[in-house]
Tab-separated table of C-alpha atoms in Angstrom:
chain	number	residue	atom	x	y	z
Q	1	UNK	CA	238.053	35.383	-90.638
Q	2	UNK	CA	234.538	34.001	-91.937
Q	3	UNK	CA	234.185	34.538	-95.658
Q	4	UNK	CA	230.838	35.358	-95.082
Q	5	UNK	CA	229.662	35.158	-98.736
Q	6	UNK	CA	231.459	33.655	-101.671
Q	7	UNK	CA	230.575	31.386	-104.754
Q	8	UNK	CA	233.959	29.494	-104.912
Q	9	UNK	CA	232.040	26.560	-106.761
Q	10	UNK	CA	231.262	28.728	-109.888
Q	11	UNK	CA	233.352	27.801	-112.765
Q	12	UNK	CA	235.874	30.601	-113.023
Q	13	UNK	CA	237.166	28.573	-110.123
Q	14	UNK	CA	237.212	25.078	-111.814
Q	15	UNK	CA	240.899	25.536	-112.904
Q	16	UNK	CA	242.512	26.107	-109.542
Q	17	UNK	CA	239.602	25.468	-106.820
Q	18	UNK	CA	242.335	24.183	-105.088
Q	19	UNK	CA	244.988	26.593	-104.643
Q	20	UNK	CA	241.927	29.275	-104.168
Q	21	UNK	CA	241.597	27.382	-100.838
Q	22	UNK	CA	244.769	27.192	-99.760
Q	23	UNK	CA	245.746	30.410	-100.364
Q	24	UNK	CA	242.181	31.083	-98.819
Q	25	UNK	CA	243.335	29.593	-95.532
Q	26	UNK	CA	246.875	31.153	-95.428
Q	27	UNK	CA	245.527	34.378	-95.635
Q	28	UNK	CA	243.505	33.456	-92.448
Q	29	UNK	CA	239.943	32.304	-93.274
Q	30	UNK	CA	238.400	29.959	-91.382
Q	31	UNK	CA	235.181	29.218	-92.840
Q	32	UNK	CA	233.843	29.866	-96.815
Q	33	UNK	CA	229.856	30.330	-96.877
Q	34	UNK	CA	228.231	29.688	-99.880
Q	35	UNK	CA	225.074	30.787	-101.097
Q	36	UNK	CA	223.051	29.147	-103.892
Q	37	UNK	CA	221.408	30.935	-107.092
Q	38	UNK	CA	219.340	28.768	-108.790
Q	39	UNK	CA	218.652	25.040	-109.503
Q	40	UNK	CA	221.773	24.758	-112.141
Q	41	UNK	CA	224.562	25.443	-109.573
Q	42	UNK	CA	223.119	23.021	-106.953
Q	43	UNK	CA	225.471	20.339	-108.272
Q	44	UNK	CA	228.473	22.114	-108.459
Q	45	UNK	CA	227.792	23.643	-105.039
Q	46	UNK	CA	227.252	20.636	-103.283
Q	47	UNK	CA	230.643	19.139	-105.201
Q	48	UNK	CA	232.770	21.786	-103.595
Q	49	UNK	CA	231.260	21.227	-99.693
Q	50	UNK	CA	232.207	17.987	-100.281
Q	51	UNK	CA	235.027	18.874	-101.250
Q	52	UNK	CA	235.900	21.139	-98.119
Q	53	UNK	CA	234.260	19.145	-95.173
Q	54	UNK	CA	234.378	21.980	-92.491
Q	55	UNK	CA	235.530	24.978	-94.495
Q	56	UNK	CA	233.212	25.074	-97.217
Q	57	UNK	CA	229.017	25.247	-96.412
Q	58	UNK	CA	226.444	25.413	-98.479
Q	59	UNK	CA	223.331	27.318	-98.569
Q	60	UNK	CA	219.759	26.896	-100.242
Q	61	UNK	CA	217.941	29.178	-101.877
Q	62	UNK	CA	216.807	31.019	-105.656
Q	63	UNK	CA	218.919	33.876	-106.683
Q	64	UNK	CA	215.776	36.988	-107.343
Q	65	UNK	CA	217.925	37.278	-111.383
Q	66	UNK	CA	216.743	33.512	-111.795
Q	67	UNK	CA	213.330	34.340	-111.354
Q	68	UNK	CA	212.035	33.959	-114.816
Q	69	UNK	CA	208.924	32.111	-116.088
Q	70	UNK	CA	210.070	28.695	-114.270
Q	71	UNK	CA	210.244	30.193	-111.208
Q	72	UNK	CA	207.675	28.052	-109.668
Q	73	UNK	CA	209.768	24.914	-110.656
Q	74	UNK	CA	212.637	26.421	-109.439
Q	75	UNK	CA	210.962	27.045	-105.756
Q	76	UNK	CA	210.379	23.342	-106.089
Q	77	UNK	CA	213.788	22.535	-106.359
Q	78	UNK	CA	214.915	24.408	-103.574
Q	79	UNK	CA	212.128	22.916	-101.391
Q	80	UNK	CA	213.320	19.612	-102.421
Q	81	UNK	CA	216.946	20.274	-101.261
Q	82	UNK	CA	215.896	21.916	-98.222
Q	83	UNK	CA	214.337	19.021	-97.293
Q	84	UNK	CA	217.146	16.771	-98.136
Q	85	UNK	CA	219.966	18.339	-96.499
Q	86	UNK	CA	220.557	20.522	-93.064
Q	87	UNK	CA	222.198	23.991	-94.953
Q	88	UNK	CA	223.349	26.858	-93.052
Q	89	UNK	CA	221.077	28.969	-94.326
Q	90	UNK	CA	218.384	29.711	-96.820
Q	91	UNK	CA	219.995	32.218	-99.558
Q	92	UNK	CA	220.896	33.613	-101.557
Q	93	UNK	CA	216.879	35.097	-101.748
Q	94	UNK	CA	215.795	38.781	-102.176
Q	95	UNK	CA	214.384	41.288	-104.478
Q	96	UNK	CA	216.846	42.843	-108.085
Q	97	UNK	CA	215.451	45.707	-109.766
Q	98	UNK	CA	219.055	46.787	-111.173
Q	99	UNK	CA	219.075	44.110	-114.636
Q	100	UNK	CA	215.027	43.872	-115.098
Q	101	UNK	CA	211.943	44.538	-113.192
Q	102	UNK	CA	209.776	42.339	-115.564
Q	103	UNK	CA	209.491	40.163	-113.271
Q	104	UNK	CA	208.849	42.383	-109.644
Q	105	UNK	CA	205.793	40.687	-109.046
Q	106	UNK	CA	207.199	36.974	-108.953
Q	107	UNK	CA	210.699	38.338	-107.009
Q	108	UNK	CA	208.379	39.289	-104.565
Q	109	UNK	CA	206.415	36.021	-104.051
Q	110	UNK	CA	209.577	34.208	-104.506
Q	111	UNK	CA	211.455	36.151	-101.955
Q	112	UNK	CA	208.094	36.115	-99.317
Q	113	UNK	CA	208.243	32.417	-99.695
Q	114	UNK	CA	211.751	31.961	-98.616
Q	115	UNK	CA	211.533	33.988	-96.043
Q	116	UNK	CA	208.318	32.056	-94.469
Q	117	UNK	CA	210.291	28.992	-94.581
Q	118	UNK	CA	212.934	30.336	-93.138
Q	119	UNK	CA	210.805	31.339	-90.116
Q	120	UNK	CA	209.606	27.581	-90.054
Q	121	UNK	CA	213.067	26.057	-89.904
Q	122	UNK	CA	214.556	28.935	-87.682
Q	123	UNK	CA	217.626	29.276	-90.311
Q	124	UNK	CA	218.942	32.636	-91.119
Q	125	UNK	CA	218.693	33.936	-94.258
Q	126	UNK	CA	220.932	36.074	-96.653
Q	127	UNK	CA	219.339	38.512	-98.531
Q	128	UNK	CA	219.951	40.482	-102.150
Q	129	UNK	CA	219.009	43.656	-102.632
Q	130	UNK	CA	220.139	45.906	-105.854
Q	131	UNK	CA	217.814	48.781	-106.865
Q	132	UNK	CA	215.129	47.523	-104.368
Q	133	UNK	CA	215.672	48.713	-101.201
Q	134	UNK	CA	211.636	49.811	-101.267
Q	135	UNK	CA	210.354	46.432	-102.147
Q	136	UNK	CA	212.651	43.841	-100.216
Q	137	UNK	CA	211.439	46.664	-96.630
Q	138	UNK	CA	207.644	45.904	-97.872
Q	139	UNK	CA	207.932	42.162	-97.950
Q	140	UNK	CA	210.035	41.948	-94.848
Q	141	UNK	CA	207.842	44.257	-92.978
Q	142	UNK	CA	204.349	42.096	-94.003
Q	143	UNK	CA	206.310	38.703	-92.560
Q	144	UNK	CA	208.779	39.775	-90.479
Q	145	UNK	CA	208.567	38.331	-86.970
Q	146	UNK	CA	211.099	37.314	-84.033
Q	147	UNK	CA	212.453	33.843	-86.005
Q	148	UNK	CA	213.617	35.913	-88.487
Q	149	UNK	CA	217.441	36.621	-88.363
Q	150	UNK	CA	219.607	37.345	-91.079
Q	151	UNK	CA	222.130	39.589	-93.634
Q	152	UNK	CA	221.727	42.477	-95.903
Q	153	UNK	CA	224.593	40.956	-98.350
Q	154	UNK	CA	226.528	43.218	-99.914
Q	155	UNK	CA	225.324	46.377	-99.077
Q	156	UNK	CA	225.636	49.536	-100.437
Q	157	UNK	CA	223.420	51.182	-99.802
Q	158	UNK	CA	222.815	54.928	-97.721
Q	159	UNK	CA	222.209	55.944	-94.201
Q	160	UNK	CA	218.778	55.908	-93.928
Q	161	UNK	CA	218.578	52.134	-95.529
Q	162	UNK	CA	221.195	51.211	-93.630
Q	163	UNK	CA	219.064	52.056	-89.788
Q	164	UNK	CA	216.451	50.602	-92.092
Q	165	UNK	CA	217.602	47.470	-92.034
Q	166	UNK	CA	219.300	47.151	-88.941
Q	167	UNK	CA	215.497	48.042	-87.378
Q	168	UNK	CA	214.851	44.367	-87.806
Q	169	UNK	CA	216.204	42.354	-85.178
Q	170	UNK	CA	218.758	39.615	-85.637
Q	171	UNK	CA	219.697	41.071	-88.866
Q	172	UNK	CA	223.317	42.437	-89.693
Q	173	UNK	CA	224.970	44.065	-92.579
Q	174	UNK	CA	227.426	42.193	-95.223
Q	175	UNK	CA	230.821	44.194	-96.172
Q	176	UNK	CA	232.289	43.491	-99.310
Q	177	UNK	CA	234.805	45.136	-100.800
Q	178	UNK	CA	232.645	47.504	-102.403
Q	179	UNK	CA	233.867	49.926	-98.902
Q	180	UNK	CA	236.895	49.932	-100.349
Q	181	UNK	CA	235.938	52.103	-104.038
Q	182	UNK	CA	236.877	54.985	-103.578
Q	183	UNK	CA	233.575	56.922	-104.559
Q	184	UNK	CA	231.314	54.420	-102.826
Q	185	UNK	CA	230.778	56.393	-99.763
Q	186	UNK	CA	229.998	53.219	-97.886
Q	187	UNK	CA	232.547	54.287	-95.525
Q	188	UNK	CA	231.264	57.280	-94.254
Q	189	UNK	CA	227.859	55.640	-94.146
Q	190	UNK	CA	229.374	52.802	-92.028
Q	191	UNK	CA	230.982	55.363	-89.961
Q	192	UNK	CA	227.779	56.839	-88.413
Q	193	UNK	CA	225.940	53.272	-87.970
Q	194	UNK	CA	228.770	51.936	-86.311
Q	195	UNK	CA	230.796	48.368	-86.523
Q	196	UNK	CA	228.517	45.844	-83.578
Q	197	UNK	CA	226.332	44.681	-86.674
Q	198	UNK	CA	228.836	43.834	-89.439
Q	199	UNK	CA	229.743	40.897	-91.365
Q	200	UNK	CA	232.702	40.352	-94.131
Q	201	UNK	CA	232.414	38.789	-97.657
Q	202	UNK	CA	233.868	38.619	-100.684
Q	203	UNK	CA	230.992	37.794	-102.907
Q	204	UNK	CA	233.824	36.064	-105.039
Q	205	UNK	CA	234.475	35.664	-108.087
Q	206	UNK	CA	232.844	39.495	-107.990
Q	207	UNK	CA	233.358	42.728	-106.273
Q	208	UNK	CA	237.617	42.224	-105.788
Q	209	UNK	CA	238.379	44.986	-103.480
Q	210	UNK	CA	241.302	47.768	-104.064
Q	211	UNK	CA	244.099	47.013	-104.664
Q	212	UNK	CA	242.530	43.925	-106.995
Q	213	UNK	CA	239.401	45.625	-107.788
Q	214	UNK	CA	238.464	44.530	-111.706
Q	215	UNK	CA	239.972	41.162	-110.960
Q	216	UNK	CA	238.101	37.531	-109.991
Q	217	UNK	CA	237.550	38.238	-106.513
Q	218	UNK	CA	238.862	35.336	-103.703
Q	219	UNK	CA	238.474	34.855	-100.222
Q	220	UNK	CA	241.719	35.651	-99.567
Q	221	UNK	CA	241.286	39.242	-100.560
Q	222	UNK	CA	239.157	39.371	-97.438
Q	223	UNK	CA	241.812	40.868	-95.478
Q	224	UNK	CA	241.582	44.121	-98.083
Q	225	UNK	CA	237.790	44.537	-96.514
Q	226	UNK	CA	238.583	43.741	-93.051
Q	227	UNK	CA	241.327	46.722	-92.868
Q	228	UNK	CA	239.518	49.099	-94.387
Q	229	UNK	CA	236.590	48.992	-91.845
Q	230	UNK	CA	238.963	49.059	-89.387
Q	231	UNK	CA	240.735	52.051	-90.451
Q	232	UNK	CA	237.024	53.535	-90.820
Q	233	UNK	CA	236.117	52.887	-87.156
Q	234	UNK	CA	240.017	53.515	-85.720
Q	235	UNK	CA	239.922	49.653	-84.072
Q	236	UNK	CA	242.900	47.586	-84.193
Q	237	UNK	CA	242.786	45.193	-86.784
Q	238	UNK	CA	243.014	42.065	-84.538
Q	239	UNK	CA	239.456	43.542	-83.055
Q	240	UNK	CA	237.668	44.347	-86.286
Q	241	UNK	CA	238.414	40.375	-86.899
Q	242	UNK	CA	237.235	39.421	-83.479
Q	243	UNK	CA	234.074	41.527	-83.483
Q	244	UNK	CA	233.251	40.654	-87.767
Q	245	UNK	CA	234.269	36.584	-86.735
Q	246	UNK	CA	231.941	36.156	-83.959
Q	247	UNK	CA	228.899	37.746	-85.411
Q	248	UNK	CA	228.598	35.435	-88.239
Q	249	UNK	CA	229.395	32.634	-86.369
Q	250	UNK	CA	226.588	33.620	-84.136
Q	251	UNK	CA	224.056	34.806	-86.987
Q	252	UNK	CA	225.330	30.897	-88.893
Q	253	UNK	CA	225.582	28.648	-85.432
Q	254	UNK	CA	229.069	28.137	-86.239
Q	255	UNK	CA	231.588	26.706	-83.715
Q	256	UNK	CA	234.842	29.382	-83.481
C-alpha cells in the first residue's frame, strides 16, 4: 500500500517517528507521501525524507488555511524550494471555505498559481477542497489543460462533485478514512462512481478511521480504509490493494 497522503513530520509524531514507521511498514505500506502546508513545516518535512530515503517523499506547496496577509512571501518560499529540490508533487494547494473565507480572493490566486506551475514542471498536484467545491471547479476549469494530472485529497464530497472532478483528466480521488464514519455516505457515493480512479490516505495525524476514529491517525491504519472500499465494491482485498497501489504510483511516477 501507498500512503497516499500523510504529515508524519508534524510534531505529534516527534516522540515516536520511529516506531510510526515501522509499524507503518509491518502493516504493509510501501511508500509515505507527504504534502507540505506552509513555509514553517518545510524544515521538519525535509528532516523526516531524510530520514526515510525511499519511503518517505516530500511535496511542495502552501496549504489554502496559510493563506493570510503573507501569502505572497509564502508563494516565494515555495518557489524557492521548488526550484531547489525535484518533489513528487506540488501540494498540498487548493481552495478552504470551511474555517474562514476572508481570504477567498487570495486562496484563489494562490491556488491558480500552483496549479500553472504545476503545468510548467508536468508534476501532479494534490488538491484541498473543504466547503469549496464551487470555487476550486472555477479555477481549475479557467487553467485546466492536458499537463494537468492530479488528486481530489480527501474527499467527501457527493455524487455530482464527485463526476465533477473525475471530468478532468488525469485526476483521481483520495480515500481517507472518512468512508469509514458511519453517517458519511461516502460509501454509497463511491459505490455508483466506481473504484478505477481511487487513491488511499491517511491524512495522518487526522481523520483515524473506525475502529480508531478520534485518535492520531497513522499510516498503518491504512488497511481500515483499504477494506472498507473493498467491501463497498465486493473486490477481494488483495485487488482493491493492487488497483489503489498502482494508480498512485502512476499519478506520482513511482517505481512498484
Amino acid at each position: 500500500m501507498i500512503d497516499s497522503h500523510s504529515h508524519i513530520y508534524l510534531p505529534e509524531f516527534d516522540e515516536d517517528r520511529d516506531e510510526v514507521v515501522v509499524r507503518a511498514k509491518e502493516a504493509g505500506i510501501t511508500k509515505i507521501l507527504m504534502p507540505n502546508v506552509d513555509g514553517q513545516s518545510i524544515r521538519a518535512m525535509m528532516d523526516t525524507e531524510a530520514a526515510y530515503p525511499g519511503f518517505c517523499y516530500a511535496m511542495m506547496g502552501l496549504h489554502p488555511t496559510s493563506v493570510k496577509g503573507d501569502y505572497r512571501e509564502q508563494l516565494a518560499t515555495v518557489e524557492y524550494w521548488l526550484g531547489q529540490n525535484d518533489f513528487l508533487a506540488i501540494g498540498e494547494i487548493g481552495i478552504d471555505l470551511y474555517w474562514d473565507k476572508t481570504w477567498e480572493r487570495e486562496q484563489r490566486e494562490v491556488f491558480r498559481t500552483q496549479l500553472n506551475w504545476a503545468k510548467k514542471s508536468g508534476k501532479p498536484v494534490v488538491i484541498h477542497v473543504r466547503d469549496a467545491f464551487e470555487a476550486v471547479f472555477q479555477e481549475l476549469d479557467k487553467v485546466h489543460d492536458s499537463r494537468l494530472k492530479g488528486v481530489f485529497h480527501s474527499f467527501s464530497g457527493n455524487k455530482t462533485q464527485a463526476r465533477k472532478a473525475l471530468e478532468y483528466r488525469g485526476f483521481m480521488l483520495g480515500i481517507n478514512g472518512i468512508v469509514t464514519f458511519k453517517n458519511s455516505g461516502l460509501d454509497k457515493v463511491l459505490a455508483e462512481i466506481g473504484p478505477e480512479r481511487l487513491i488511499i490516505e491517511t491524512d495522518a495525524p487526522y481523520l483515524a478511521p473506525v475502529p480508531y476514529r478520534g485518535k492520531r491517525n497513522q499510516p498503518a491504519f491504512l488497511k481500515f480504509t483499504l477494506e472498507k472500499l473493498a467491501a463497498v465494491f465486493d473486490m477481494p482485498v488483495e485487488e482493491m490493494e493492487q488497483l489503489t497501489t498502482r494508480n498512485a504510483a502512476q499519478l506520482f511516477g513511482l517505481d512498484l
